[in-house]
Amino acid sequence: MHKFLTLAALAAFTLGAQAQPASAPAGKTGEKPHKCVAEAQAKGLSGDAAKEAIKACREEKKVKVAEHAKKKEACEAEVKGQGLKDKEALAAFKACMKKD
């Protein structure tokens, strides 16, 4: 059981750790602007239109993150039910995550 949890943690780290922290405003730390802000800027939006576009983009991102977490949970359960070990379990997990 412990090996599976470690394996699941590794898979979660490699597959799911793609969210960007929004702790500092873009430009203050030399980092690129957040994806949603960059999209609004690329479209040439400003003011309320930019705020609405950024808000919609962030909401869409939240939905995608929730869907990913749900899929990850289902794949972990599927792999756990197969009783696979180490590399086979990781391969099965990755294959499950790639399914549509």
mmCIF file with all atom_site columns, C-alpha atoms in Angstrom:
data_model
loop_
_atom_site.group_PDB
_atom_site.id
_atom_site.type_symbol
_atom_site.label_atom_id
_atom_site.label_alt_id
_atom_site.label_comp_id
_atom_site.label_asym_id
_atom_site.label_entity_id
_atom_site.label_seq_id
_atom_site.pdbx_PDB_ins_code
_atom_site.Cartn_x
_atom_site.Cartn_y
_atom_site.Cartn_z
_atom_site.occupancy
_atom_site.B_iso_or_equiv
_atom_site.pdbx_formal_charge
_atom_site.auth_seq_id
_atom_site.auth_comp_id
_atom_site.auth_asym_id
_atom_site.auth_atom_id
_atom_site.pdbx_PDB_model_num
ATOM 1   C CA . MET A 1 1   ? 0.000   0.000  0.000   1.00 0.00 ? 1   MET A CA 1
ATOM 2   C CA . HIS A 1 2   ? 2.820   2.382  0.907   1.00 0.00 ? 2   HIS A CA 1
ATOM 3   C CA . LYS A 1 3   ? 4.550   1.855  -2.441  1.00 0.00 ? 3   LYS A CA 1
ATOM 4   C CA . PHE A 1 4   ? 1.334   2.672  -4.286  1.00 0.00 ? 4   PHE A CA 1
ATOM 5   C CA . LEU A 1 5   ? 0.865   5.883  -2.338  1.00 0.00 ? 5   LEU A CA 1
ATOM 6   C CA . THR A 1 6   ? 4.453   6.895  -3.082  1.00 0.00 ? 6   THR A CA 1
ATOM 7   C CA . LEU A 1 7   ? 3.906   6.041  -6.733  1.00 0.00 ? 7   LEU A CA 1
ATOM 8   C CA . ALA A 1 8   ? 0.683   8.037  -6.791  1.00 0.00 ? 8   ALA A CA 1
ATOM 9   C CA . ALA A 1 9   ? 2.440   10.989 -5.172  1.00 0.00 ? 9   ALA A CA 1
ATOM 10  C CA . LEU A 1 10  ? 5.194   10.814 -7.785  1.00 0.00 ? 10  LEU A CA 1
ATOM 11  C CA . ALA A 1 11  ? 2.655   10.669 -10.601 1.00 0.00 ? 11  ALA A CA 1
ATOM 12  C CA . ALA A 1 12  ? 0.704   13.570 -9.113  1.00 0.00 ? 12  ALA A CA 1
ATOM 13  C CA . PHE A 1 13  ? 3.877   15.603 -8.817  1.00 0.00 ? 13  PHE A CA 1
ATOM 14  C CA . THR A 1 14  ? 5.006   14.940 -12.376 1.00 0.00 ? 14  THR A CA 1
ATOM 15  C CA . LEU A 1 15  ? 1.588   15.141 -14.026 1.00 0.00 ? 15  LEU A CA 1
ATOM 16  C CA . GLY A 1 16  ? -0.296  17.646 -11.933 1.00 0.00 ? 16  GLY A CA 1
ATOM 17  C CA . ALA A 1 17  ? 2.202   20.205 -10.716 1.00 0.00 ? 17  ALA A CA 1
ATOM 18  C CA . GLN A 1 18  ? 1.659   22.688 -13.484 1.00 0.00 ? 18  GLN A CA 1
ATOM 19  C CA . ALA A 1 19  ? -0.239  25.463 -11.739 1.00 0.00 ? 19  ALA A CA 1
ATOM 20  C CA . GLN A 1 20  ? 1.538   28.797 -11.531 1.00 0.00 ? 20  GLN A CA 1
ATOM 21  C CA . PRO A 1 21  ? 1.592   30.708 -8.265  1.00 0.00 ? 21  PRO A CA 1
ATOM 22  C CA . ALA A 1 22  ? -0.045  34.115 -8.449  1.00 0.00 ? 22  ALA A CA 1
ATOM 23  C CA . SER A 1 23  ? 1.653   35.544 -5.360  1.00 0.00 ? 23  SER A CA 1
ATOM 24  C CA . ALA A 1 24  ? 3.325   38.546 -7.020  1.00 0.00 ? 24  ALA A CA 1
ATOM 25  C CA . PRO A 1 25  ? 2.075   40.736 -9.833  1.00 0.00 ? 25  PRO A CA 1
ATOM 26  C CA . ALA A 1 26  ? 3.697   40.126 -13.195 1.00 0.00 ? 26  ALA A CA 1
ATOM 27  C CA . GLY A 1 27  ? 6.707   42.281 -13.844 1.00 0.00 ? 27  GLY A CA 1
ATOM 28  C CA . LYS A 1 28  ? 7.557   42.671 -10.159 1.00 0.00 ? 28  LYS A CA 1
ATOM 29  C CA . THR A 1 29  ? 9.659   39.499 -9.964  1.00 0.00 ? 29  THR A CA 1
ATOM 30  C CA . GLY A 1 30  ? 10.851  39.249 -13.545 1.00 0.00 ? 30  GLY A CA 1
ATOM 31  C CA . GLU A 1 31  ? 8.427   36.389 -14.216 1.00 0.00 ? 31  GLU A CA 1
ATOM 32  C CA . LYS A 1 32  ? 6.125   36.129 -17.196 1.00 0.00 ? 32  LYS A CA 1
ATOM 33  C CA . PRO A 1 33  ? 2.546   37.328 -16.622 1.00 0.00 ? 33  PRO A CA 1
ATOM 34  C CA . HIS A 1 34  ? -0.061  34.743 -15.720 1.00 0.00 ? 34  HIS A CA 1
ATOM 35  C CA . LYS A 1 35  ? -1.456  32.903 -18.730 1.00 0.00 ? 35  LYS A CA 1
ATOM 36  C CA . CYS A 1 36  ? -4.883  34.521 -18.446 1.00 0.00 ? 36  CYS A CA 1
ATOM 37  C CA . VAL A 1 37  ? -3.409  38.011 -18.148 1.00 0.00 ? 37  VAL A CA 1
ATOM 38  C CA . ALA A 1 38  ? -1.115  37.360 -21.103 1.00 0.00 ? 38  ALA A CA 1
ATOM 39  C CA . GLU A 1 39  ? -4.083  36.189 -23.212 1.00 0.00 ? 39  GLU A CA 1
ATOM 40  C CA . ALA A 1 40  ? -6.040  39.347 -22.398 1.00 0.00 ? 40  ALA A CA 1
ATOM 41  C CA . GLN A 1 41  ? -3.022  41.499 -23.248 1.00 0.00 ? 41  GLN A CA 1
ATOM 42  C CA . ALA A 1 42  ? -2.481  39.635 -26.520 1.00 0.00 ? 42  ALA A CA 1
ATOM 43  C CA . LYS A 1 43  ? -6.097  40.358 -27.483 1.00 0.00 ? 43  LYS A CA 1
ATOM 44  C CA . GLY A 1 44  ? -5.508  44.039 -26.781 1.00 0.00 ? 44  GLY A CA 1
ATOM 45  C CA . LEU A 1 45  ? -8.173  44.182 -24.069 1.00 0.00 ? 45  LEU A CA 1
ATOM 46  C CA . SER A 1 46  ? -8.141  46.770 -21.312 1.00 0.00 ? 46  SER A CA 1
ATOM 47  C CA . GLY A 1 47  ? -10.287 47.929 -18.436 1.00 0.00 ? 47  GLY A CA 1
ATOM 48  C CA . ASP A 1 48  ? -13.484 46.021 -17.689 1.00 0.00 ? 48  ASP A CA 1
ATOM 49  C CA . ALA A 1 49  ? -13.208 43.904 -20.836 1.00 0.00 ? 49  ALA A CA 1
ATOM 50  C CA . ALA A 1 50  ? -9.780  42.672 -19.737 1.00 0.00 ? 50  ALA A CA 1
ATOM 51  C CA . LYS A 1 51  ? -11.037 41.989 -16.203 1.00 0.00 ? 51  LYS A CA 1
ATOM 52  C CA . GLU A 1 52  ? -13.957 39.940 -17.521 1.00 0.00 ? 52  GLU A CA 1
ATOM 53  C CA . ALA A 1 53  ? -11.724 37.976 -19.910 1.00 0.00 ? 53  ALA A CA 1
ATOM 54  C CA . ILE A 1 54  ? -9.247  37.225 -17.120 1.00 0.00 ? 54  ILE A CA 1
ATOM 55  C CA . LYS A 1 55  ? -12.062 36.213 -14.765 1.00 0.00 ? 55  LYS A CA 1
ATOM 56  C CA . ALA A 1 56  ? -13.539 33.844 -17.379 1.00 0.00 ? 56  ALA A CA 1
ATOM 57  C CA . CYS A 1 57  ? -10.115 32.368 -18.141 1.00 0.00 ? 57  CYS A CA 1
ATOM 58  C CA . ARG A 1 58  ? -9.418  31.704 -14.458 1.00 0.00 ? 58  ARG A CA 1
ATOM 59  C CA . GLU A 1 59  ? -12.824 30.090 -13.990 1.00 0.00 ? 59  GLU A CA 1
ATOM 60  C CA . GLU A 1 60  ? -12.162 27.832 -16.980 1.00 0.00 ? 60  GLU A CA 1
ATOM 61  C CA . LYS A 1 61  ? -8.789  26.905 -15.483 1.00 0.00 ? 61  LYS A CA 1
ATOM 62  C CA . LYS A 1 62  ? -10.453 25.977 -12.163 1.00 0.00 ? 62  LYS A CA 1
ATOM 63  C CA . VAL A 1 63  ? -12.833 23.665 -14.025 1.00 0.00 ? 63  VAL A CA 1
ATOM 64  C CA . LYS A 1 64  ? -9.950  22.006 -15.886 1.00 0.00 ? 64  LYS A CA 1
ATOM 65  C CA . VAL A 1 65  ? -8.018  21.491 -12.640 1.00 0.00 ? 65  VAL A CA 1
ATOM 66  C CA . ALA A 1 66  ? -11.076 19.921 -10.987 1.00 0.00 ? 66  ALA A CA 1
ATOM 67  C CA . GLU A 1 67  ? -11.641 17.616 -13.967 1.00 0.00 ? 67  GLU A CA 1
ATOM 68  C CA . HIS A 1 68  ? -7.972  16.587 -13.911 1.00 0.00 ? 68  HIS A CA 1
ATOM 69  C CA . ALA A 1 69  ? -8.154  15.788 -10.185 1.00 0.00 ? 69  ALA A CA 1
ATOM 70  C CA . LYS A 1 70  ? -11.280 13.700 -10.722 1.00 0.00 ? 70  LYS A CA 1
ATOM 71  C CA . LYS A 1 71  ? -9.639  11.772 -13.585 1.00 0.00 ? 71  LYS A CA 1
ATOM 72  C CA . LYS A 1 72  ? -6.462  11.259 -11.530 1.00 0.00 ? 72  LYS A CA 1
ATOM 73  C CA . GLU A 1 73  ? -8.498  9.842  -8.656  1.00 0.00 ? 73  GLU A CA 1
ATOM 74  C CA . ALA A 1 74  ? -10.329 7.447  -10.987 1.00 0.00 ? 74  ALA A CA 1
ATOM 75  C CA . CYS A 1 75  ? -7.079  6.277  -12.580 1.00 0.00 ? 75  CYS A CA 1
ATOM 76  C CA . GLU A 1 76  ? -5.458  5.719  -9.186  1.00 0.00 ? 76  GLU A CA 1
ATOM 77  C CA . ALA A 1 77  ? -8.429  3.585  -8.150  1.00 0.00 ? 77  ALA A CA 1
ATOM 78  C CA . GLU A 1 78  ? -8.293  1.644  -11.425 1.00 0.00 ? 78  GLU A CA 1
ATOM 79  C CA . VAL A 1 79  ? -4.567  0.919  -11.064 1.00 0.00 ? 79  VAL A CA 1
ATOM 80  C CA . LYS A 1 80  ? -4.945  0.016  -7.395  1.00 0.00 ? 80  LYS A CA 1
ATOM 81  C CA . GLY A 1 81  ? -7.702  -2.445 -8.311  1.00 0.00 ? 81  GLY A CA 1
ATOM 82  C CA . GLN A 1 82  ? -5.393  -4.196 -10.779 1.00 0.00 ? 82  GLN A CA 1
ATOM 83  C CA . GLY A 1 83  ? -2.856  -4.955 -8.050  1.00 0.00 ? 83  GLY A CA 1
ATOM 84  C CA . LEU A 1 84  ? 0.129   -3.936 -10.183 1.00 0.00 ? 84  LEU A CA 1
ATOM 85  C CA . LYS A 1 85  ? 3.542   -3.116 -8.746  1.00 0.00 ? 85  LYS A CA 1
ATOM 86  C CA . ASP A 1 86  ? 5.966   -0.228 -9.297  1.00 0.00 ? 86  ASP A CA 1
ATOM 87  C CA . LYS A 1 87  ? 6.774   0.275  -12.996 1.00 0.00 ? 87  LYS A CA 1
ATOM 88  C CA . GLU A 1 88  ? 3.710   -1.600 -14.229 1.00 0.00 ? 88  GLU A CA 1
ATOM 89  C CA . ALA A 1 89  ? 1.477   0.474  -11.967 1.00 0.00 ? 89  ALA A CA 1
ATOM 90  C CA . LEU A 1 90  ? 3.053   3.731  -13.138 1.00 0.00 ? 90  LEU A CA 1
ATOM 91  C CA . ALA A 1 91  ? 2.726   2.692  -16.794 1.00 0.00 ? 91  ALA A CA 1
ATOM 92  C CA . ALA A 1 92  ? -0.927  1.745  -16.276 1.00 0.00 ? 92  ALA A CA 1
ATOM 93  C CA . PHE A 1 93  ? -1.573  5.038  -14.482 1.00 0.00 ? 93  PHE A CA 1
ATOM 94  C CA . LYS A 1 94  ? 0.009   7.068  -17.288 1.00 0.00 ? 94  LYS A CA 1
ATOM 95  C CA . ALA A 1 95  ? -1.968  5.135  -19.915 1.00 0.00 ? 95  ALA A CA 1
ATOM 96  C CA . CYS A 1 96  ? -5.188  5.761  -17.989 1.00 0.00 ? 96  CYS A CA 1
ATOM 97  C CA . MET A 1 97  ? -4.460  9.484  -17.730 1.00 0.00 ? 97  MET A CA 1
ATOM 98  C CA . LYS A 1 98  ? -3.874  9.716  -21.486 1.00 0.00 ? 98  LYS A CA 1
ATOM 99  C CA . LYS A 1 99  ? -7.270  8.164  -22.265 1.00 0.00 ? 99  LYS A CA 1
ATOM 100 C CA . ASP A 1 100 ? -9.967  10.644 -23.321 1.00 0.00 ? 100 ASP A CA 1
#
